[in-house]
PDB file of C-alpha atoms in Angstrom:
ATOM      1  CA  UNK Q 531       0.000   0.000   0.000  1.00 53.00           C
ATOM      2  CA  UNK Q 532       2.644   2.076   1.242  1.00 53.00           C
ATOM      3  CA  UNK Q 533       5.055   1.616  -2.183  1.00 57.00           C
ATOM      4  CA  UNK Q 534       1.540   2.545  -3.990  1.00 65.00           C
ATOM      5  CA  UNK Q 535       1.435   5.638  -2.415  1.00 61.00           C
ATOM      6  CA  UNK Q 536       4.789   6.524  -3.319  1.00 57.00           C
ATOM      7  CA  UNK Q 537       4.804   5.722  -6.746  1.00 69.00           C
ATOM      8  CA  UNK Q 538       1.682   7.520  -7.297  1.00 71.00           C
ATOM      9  CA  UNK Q 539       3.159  10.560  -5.230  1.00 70.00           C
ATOM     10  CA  UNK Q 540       6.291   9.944  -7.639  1.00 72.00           C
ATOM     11  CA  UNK Q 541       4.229  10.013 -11.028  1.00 77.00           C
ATOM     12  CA  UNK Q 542       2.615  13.356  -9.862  1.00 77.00           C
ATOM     13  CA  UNK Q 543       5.933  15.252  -8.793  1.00 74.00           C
ATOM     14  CA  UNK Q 544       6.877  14.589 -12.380  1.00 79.00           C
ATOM     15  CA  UNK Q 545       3.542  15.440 -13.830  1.00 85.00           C
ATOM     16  CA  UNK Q 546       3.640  18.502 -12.033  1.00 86.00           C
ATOM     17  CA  UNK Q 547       7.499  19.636 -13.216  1.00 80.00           C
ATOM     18  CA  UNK Q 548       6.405  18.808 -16.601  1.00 84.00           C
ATOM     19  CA  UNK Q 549       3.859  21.325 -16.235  1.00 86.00           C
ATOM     20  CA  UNK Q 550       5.848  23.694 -15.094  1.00 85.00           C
ATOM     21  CA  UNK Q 551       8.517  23.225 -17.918  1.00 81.00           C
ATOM     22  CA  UNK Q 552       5.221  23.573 -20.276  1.00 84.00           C
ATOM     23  CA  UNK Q 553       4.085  26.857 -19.243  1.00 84.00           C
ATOM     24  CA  UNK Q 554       7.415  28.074 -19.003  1.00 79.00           C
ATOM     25  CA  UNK Q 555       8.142  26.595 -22.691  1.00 79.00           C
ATOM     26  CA  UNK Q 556       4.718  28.550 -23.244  1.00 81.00           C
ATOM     27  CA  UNK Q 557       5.352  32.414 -21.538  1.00 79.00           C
ATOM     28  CA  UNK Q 558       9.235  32.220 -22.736  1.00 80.00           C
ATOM     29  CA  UNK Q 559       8.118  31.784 -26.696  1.00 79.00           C
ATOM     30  CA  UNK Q 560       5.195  33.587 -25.968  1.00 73.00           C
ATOM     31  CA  UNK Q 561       4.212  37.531 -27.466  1.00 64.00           C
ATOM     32  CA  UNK Q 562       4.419  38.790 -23.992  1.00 61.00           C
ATOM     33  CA  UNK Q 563       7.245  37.521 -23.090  1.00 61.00           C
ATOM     34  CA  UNK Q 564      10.117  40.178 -22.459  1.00 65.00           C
ATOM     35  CA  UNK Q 565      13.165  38.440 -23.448  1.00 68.00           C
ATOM     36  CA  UNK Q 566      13.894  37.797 -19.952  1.00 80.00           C
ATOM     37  CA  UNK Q 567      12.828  34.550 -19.698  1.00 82.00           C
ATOM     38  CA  UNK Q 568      14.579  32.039 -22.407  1.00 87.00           C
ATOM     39  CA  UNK Q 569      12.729  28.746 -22.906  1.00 84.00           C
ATOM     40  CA  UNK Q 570      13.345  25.489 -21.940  1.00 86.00           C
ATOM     41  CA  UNK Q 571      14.907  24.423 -25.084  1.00 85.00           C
ATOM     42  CA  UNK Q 572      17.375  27.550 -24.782  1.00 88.00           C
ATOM     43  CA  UNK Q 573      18.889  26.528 -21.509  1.00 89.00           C
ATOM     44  CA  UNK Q 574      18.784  22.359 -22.369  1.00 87.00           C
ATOM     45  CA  UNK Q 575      20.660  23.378 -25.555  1.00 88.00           C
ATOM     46  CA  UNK Q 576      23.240  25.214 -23.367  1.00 87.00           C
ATOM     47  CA  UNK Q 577      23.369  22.253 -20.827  1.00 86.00           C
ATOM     48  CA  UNK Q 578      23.998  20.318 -24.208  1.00 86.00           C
ATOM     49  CA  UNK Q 579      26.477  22.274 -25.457  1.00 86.00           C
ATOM     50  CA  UNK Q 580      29.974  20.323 -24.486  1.00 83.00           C
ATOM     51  CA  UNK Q 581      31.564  23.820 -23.919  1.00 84.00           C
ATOM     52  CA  UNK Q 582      29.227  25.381 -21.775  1.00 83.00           C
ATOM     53  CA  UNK Q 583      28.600  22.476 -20.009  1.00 83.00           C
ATOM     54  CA  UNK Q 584      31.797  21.792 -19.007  1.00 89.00           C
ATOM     55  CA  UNK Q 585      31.922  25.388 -17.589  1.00 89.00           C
ATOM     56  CA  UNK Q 586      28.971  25.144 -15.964  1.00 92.00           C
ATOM     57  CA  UNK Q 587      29.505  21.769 -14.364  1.00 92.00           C
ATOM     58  CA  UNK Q 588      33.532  22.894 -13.381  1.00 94.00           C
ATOM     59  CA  UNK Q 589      31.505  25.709 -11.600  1.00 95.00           C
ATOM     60  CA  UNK Q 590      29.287  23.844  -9.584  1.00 95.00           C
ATOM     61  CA  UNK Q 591      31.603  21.121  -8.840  1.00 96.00           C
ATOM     62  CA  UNK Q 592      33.639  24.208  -7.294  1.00 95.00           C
ATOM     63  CA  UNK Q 593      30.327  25.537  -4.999  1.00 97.00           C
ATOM     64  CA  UNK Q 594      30.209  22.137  -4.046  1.00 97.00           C
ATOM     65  CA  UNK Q 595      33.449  21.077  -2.873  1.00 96.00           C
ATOM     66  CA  UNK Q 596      33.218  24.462  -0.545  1.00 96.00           C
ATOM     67  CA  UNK Q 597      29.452  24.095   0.437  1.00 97.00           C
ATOM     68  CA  UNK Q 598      30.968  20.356   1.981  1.00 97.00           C
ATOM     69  CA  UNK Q 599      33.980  21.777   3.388  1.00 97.00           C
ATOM     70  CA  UNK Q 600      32.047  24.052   5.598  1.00 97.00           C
ATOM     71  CA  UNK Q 601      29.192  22.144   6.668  1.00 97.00           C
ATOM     72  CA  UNK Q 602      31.675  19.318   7.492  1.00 97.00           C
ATOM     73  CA  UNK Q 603      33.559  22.324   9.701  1.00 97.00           C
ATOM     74  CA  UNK Q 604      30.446  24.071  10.754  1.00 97.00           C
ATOM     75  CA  UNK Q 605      29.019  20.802  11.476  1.00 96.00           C
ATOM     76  CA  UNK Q 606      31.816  19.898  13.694  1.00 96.00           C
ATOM     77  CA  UNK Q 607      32.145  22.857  15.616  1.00 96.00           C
ATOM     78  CA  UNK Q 608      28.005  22.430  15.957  1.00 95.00           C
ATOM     79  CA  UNK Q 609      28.114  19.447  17.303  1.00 93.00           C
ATOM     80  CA  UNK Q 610      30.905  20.050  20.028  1.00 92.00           C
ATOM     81  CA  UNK Q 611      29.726  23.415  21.264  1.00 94.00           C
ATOM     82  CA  UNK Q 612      26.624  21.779  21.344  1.00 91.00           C
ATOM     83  CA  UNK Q 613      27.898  18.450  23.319  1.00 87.00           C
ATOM     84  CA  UNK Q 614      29.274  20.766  25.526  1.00 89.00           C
ATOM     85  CA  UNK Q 615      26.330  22.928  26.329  1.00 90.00           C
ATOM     86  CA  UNK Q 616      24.336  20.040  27.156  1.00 85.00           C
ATOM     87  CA  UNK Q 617      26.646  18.015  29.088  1.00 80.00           C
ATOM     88  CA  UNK Q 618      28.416  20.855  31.249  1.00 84.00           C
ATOM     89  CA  UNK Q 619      26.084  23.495  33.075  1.00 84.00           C
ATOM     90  CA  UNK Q 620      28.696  25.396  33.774  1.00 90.00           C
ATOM     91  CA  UNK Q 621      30.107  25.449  29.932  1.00 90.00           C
ATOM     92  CA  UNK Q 622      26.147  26.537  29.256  1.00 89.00           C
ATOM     93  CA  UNK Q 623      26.112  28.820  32.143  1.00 91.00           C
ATOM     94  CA  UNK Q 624      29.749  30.858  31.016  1.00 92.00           C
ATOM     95  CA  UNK Q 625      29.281  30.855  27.403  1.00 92.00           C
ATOM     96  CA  UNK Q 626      25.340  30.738  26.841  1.00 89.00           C
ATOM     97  CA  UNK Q 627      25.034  34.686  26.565  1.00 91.00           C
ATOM     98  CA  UNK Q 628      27.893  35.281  24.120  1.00 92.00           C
ATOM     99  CA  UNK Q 629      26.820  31.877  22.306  1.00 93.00           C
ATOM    100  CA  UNK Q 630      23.210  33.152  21.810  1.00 91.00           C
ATOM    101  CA  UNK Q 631      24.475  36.375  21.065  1.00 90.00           C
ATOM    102  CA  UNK Q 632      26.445  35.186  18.147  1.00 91.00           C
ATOM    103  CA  UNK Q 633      23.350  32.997  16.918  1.00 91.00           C
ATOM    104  CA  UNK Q 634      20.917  35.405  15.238  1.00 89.00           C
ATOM    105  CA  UNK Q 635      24.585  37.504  13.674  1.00 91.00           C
ATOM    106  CA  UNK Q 636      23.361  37.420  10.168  1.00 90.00           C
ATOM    107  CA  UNK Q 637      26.120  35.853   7.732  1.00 90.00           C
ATOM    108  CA  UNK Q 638      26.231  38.925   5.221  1.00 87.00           C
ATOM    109  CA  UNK Q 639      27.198  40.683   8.371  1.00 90.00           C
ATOM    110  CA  UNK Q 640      30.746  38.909   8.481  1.00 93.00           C
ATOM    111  CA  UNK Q 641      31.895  39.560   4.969  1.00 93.00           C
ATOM    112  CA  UNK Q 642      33.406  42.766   5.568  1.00 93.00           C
ATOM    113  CA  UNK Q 643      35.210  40.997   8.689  1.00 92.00           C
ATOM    114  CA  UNK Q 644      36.077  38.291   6.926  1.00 92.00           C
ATOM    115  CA  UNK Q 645      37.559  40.274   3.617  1.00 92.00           C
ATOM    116  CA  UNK Q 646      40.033  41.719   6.647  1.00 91.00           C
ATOM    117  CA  UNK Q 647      41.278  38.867   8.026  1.00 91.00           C
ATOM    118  CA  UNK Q 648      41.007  36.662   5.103  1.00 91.00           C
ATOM    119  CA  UNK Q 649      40.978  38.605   1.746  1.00 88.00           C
ATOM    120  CA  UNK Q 650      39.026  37.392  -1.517  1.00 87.00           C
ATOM    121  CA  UNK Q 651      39.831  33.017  -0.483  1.00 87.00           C
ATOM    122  CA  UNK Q 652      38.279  30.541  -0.424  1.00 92.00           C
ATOM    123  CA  UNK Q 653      38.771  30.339   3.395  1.00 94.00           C
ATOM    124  CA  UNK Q 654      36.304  33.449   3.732  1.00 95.00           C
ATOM    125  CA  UNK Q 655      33.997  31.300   2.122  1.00 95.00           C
ATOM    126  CA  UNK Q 656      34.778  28.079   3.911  1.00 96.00           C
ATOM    127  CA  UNK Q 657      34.394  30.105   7.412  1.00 96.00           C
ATOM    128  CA  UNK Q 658      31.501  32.262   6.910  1.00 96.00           C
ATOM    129  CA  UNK Q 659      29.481  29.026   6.051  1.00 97.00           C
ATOM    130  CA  UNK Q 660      30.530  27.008   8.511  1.00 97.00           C
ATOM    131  CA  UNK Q 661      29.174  29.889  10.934  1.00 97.00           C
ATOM    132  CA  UNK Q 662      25.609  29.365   8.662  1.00 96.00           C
ATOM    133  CA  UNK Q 663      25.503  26.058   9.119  1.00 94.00           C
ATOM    134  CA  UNK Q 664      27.219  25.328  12.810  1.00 96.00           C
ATOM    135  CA  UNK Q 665      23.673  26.974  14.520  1.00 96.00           C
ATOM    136  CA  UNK Q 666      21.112  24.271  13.606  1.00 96.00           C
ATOM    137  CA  UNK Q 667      23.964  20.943  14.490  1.00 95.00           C
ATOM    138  CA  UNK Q 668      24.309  23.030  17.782  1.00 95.00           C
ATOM    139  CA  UNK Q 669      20.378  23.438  19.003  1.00 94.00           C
ATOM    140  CA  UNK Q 670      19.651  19.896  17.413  1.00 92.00           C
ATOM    141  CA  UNK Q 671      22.629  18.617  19.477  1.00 91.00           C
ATOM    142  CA  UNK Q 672      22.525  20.827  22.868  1.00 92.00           C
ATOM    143  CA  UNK Q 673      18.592  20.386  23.329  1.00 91.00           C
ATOM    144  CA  UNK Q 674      18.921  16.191  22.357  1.00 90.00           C
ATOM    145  CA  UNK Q 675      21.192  15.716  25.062  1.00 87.00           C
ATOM    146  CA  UNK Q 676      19.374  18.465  27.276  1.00 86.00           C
ATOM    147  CA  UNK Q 677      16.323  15.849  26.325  1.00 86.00           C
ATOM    148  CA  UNK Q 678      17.872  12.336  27.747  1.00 83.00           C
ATOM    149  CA  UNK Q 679      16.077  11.229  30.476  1.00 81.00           C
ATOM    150  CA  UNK Q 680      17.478  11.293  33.508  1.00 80.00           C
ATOM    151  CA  UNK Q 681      15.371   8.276  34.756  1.00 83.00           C
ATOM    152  CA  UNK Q 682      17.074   6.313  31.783  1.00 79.00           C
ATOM    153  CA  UNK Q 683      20.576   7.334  33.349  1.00 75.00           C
ATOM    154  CA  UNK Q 684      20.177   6.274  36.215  1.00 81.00           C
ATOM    155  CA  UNK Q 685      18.195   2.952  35.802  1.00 83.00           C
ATOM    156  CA  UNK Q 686      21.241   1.918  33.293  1.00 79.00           C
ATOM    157  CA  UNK Q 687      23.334   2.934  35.908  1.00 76.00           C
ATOM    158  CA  UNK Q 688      21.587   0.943  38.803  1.00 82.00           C
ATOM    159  CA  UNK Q 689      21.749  -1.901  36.316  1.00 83.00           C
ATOM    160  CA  UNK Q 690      25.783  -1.910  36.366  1.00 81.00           C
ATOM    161  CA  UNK Q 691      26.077  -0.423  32.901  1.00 79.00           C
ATOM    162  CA  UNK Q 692      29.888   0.789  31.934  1.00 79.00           C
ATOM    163  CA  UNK Q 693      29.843   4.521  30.810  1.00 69.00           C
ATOM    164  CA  UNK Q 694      30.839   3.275  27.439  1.00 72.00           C
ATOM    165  CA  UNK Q 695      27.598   1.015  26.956  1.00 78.00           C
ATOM    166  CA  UNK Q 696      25.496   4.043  28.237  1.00 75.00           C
ATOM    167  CA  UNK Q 697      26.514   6.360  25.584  1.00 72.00           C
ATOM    168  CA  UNK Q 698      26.143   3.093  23.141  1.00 74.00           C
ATOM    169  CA  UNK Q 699      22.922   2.044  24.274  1.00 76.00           C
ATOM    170  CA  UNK Q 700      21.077   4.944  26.163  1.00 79.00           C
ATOM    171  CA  UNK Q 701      22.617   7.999  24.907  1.00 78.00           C
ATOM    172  CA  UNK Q 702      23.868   7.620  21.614  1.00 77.00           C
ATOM    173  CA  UNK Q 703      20.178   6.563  20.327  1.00 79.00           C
ATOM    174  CA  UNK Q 704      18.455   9.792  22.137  1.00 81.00           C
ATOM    175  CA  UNK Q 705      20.390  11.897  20.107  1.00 86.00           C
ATOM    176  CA  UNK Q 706      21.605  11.081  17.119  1.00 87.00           C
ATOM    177  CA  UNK Q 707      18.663  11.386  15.510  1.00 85.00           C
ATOM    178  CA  UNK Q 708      18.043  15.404  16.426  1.00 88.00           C
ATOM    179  CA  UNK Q 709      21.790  15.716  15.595  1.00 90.00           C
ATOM    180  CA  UNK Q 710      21.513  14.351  12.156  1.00 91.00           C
ATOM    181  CA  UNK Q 711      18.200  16.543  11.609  1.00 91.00           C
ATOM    182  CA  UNK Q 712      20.096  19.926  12.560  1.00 93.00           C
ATOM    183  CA  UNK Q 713      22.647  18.695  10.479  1.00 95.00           C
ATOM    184  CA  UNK Q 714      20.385  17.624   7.333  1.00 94.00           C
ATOM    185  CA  UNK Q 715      19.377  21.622   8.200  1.00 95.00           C
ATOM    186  CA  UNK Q 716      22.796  22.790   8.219  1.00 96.00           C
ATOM    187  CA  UNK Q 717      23.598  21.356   4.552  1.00 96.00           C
ATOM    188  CA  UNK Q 718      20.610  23.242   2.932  1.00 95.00           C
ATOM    189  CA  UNK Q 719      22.104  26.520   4.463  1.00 96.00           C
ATOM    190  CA  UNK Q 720      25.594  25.828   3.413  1.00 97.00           C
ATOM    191  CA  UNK Q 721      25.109  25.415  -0.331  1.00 97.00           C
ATOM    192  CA  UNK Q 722      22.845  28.825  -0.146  1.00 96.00           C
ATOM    193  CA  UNK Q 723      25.142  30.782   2.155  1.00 96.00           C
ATOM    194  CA  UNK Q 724      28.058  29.535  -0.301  1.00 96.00           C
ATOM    195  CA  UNK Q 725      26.362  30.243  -3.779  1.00 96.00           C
ATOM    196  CA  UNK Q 726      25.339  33.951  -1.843  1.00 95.00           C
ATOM    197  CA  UNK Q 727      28.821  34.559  -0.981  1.00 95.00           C
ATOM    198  CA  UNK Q 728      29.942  33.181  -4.546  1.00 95.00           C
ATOM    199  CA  UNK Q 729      27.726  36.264  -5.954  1.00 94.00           C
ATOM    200  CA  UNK Q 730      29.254  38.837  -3.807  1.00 92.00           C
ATOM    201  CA  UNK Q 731      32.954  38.194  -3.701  1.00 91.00           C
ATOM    202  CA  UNK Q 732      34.027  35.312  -5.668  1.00 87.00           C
ATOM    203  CA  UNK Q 733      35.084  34.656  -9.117  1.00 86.00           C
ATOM    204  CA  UNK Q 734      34.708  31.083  -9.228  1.00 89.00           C
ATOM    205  CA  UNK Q 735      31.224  29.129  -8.417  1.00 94.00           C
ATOM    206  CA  UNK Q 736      28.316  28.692 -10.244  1.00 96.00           C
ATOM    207  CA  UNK Q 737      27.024  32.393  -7.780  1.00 95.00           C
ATOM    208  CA  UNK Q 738      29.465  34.052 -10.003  1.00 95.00           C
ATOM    209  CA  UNK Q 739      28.564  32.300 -13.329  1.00 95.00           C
ATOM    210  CA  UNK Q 740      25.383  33.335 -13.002  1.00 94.00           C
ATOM    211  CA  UNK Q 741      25.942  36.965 -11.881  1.00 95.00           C
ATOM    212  CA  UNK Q 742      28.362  37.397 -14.612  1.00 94.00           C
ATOM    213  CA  UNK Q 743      25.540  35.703 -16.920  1.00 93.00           C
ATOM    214  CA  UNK Q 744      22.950  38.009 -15.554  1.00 92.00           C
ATOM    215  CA  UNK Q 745      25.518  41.229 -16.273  1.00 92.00           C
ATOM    216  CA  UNK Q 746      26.126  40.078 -19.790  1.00 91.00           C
ATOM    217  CA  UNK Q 747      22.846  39.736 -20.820  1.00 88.00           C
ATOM    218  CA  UNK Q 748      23.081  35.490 -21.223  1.00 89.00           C
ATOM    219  CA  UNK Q 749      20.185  34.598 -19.766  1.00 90.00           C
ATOM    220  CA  UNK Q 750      20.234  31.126 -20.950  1.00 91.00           C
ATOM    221  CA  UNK Q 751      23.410  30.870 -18.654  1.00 92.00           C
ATOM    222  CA  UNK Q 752      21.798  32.073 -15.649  1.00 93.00           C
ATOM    223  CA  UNK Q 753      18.939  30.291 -15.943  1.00 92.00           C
ATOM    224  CA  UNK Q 754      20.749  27.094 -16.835  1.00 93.00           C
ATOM    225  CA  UNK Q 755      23.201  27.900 -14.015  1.00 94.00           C
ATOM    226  CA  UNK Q 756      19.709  28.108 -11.195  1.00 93.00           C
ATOM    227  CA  UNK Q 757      18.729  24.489 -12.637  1.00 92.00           C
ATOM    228  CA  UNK Q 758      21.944  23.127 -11.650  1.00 94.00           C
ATOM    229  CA  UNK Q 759      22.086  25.037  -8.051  1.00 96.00           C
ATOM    230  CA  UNK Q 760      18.729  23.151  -7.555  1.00 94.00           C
ATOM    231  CA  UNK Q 761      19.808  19.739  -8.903  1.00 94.00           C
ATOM    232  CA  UNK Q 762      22.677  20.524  -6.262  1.00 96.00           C
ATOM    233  CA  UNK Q 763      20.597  20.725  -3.715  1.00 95.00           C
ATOM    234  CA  UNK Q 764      18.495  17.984  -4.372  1.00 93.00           C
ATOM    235  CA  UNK Q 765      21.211  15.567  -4.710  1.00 95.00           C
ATOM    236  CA  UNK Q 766      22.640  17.081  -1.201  1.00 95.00           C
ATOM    237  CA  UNK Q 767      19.163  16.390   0.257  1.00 94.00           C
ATOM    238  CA  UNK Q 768      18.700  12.765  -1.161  1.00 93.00           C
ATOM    239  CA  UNK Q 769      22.678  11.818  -0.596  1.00 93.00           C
ATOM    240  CA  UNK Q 770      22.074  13.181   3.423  1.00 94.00           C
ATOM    241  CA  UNK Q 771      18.654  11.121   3.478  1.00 91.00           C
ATOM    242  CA  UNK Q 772      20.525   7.767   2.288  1.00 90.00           C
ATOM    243  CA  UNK Q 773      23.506   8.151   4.870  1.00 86.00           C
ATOM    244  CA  UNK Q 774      20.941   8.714   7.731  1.00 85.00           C
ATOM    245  CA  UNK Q 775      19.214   5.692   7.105  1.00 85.00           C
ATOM    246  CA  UNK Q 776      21.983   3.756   6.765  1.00 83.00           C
ATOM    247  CA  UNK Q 777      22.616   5.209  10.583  1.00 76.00           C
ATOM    248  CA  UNK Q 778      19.167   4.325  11.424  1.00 74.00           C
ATOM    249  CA  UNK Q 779      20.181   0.754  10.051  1.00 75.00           C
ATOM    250  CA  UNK Q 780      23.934   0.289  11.352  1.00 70.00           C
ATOM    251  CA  UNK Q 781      22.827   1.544  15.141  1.00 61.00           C
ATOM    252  CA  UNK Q 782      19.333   0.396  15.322  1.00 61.00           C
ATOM    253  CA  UNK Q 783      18.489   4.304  15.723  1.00 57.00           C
ATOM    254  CA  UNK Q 784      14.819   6.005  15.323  1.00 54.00           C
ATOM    255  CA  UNK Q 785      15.035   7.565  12.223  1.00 49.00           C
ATOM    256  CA  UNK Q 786      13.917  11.273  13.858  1.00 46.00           C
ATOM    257  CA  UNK Q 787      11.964  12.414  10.723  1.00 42.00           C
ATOM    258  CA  UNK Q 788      10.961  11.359   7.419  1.00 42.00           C
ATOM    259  CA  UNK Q 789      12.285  12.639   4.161  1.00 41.00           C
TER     260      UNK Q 789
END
């Protein structure tokens, strides 16, 4: 019943996007259309085209080698501050106002900090999003552990349970899967903060191929250049969705969400 569902749910994603492509197809060729908008066949022909394809694909393979980079930093650095938070009072209690201060600091705000101490690298981009994309791995992580029952502590405790099989067996299963849902978070926000930062003071990413697209007047580019940034982010989504099932599988974990 179940596998019904989702084929039928399948069949009418791709009904729908076909739709979409139709009208588009339709306004782009269109009297009224204002030669902003080229149609579908435009930007397939310059995803066909060996040239610009390999540009645009070089591109993108660039945002996403530095989207990864600093998720798997921010990520990190997530996860520990928030391991810390939620197993130390006293950590929570020293750091908590500067931590939540630092929180709501929008990203754009760095850039000027970051062109100081860094200049127009890669590392600026690397650092400003792994600050994105460290907030959601920190609440997801700080508020699982915050979450553990203390009843389950101390009945595995009682029972003469080794601090290793605890953390195996009681803790490790409370929250791993709130960990790997801030993270799943944390990814989106990466490849967005990095294609952002890409338009603003890069020269290399598929942000800057489209920005110099849009300048030039190739619109084909930049809208064959937003297809791929989606397709990106898809494939992020779907490649984060099979690792945390196998997780669910290897550990016996709940799987803390569906896709």
């Amino acid at each position: 019943m179940s596998g019904c569902i989702l084929r039928r749910s399948t069949v009418a994603g791709f009904l729908l996007l076909g739709g979409l492509f139709l009208v588009w197809e339709v306004i782009a060729r269109g009297r009224w259309s204002s030669g902003q908008l080229p149609s579908i066949s435009e930007v397939a022909g310059r995803l066909l085209n060996s040239d610009a394809r390999n540009l645009l694909v070089g591109e993108l393979l660039a945002t996403a080698r530095l989207s990864l980079f600093g998720f798997t930093v921010g990520g990190l650095a997530g996860i520990a501050l928030g391991l810390a938070h939620g197993l130390y009072p006293a950590v929570r209690q020293t750091t908590g106002m500067f931590v939540e201060g630092l929180r709501p600091l929008p990203t754009v705000a760095l850039i000027p900090l970051g062109l100081l101490f860094l200049g127009m690298d890669e590392s600026l981009n690397v650092a400003i999003t792994a600050f994105a994309c460290c907030w959601p791995a920190f609440v997801g992580t700080r508020d699982a552990v915050r979450g553990v029952s203390p009843i389950l502590l101390e009945t595995a405790r009682g029972l003469g349970l080794k601090p290793g099989r605890i953390a195996r067996h009681v803790i490790l299963p409370a929250i791993v899967p709130e960990i790997l849902t801030g993270l799943r978070i944390g990814l989106g926000i990466a490849l967005a903060v990095e294609v952002s930062l890409e338009m603003v003071v890069s020269t290399r990413g598929i942000g800057a191929l489209a920005m110099t697209a849009a300048f030039s007047g190739r619109t084909a580019d930049l809208y064959a250049a937003i297809v791929l940034v989606g397709l990106l982010g898809f494939m992020f989504n779907k490649g984060f969705i099979m690792l945390q099932r196998m997780a669910v599988r290897r550990y016996g974990l709940s799987a803390g969400g569906r896709a």
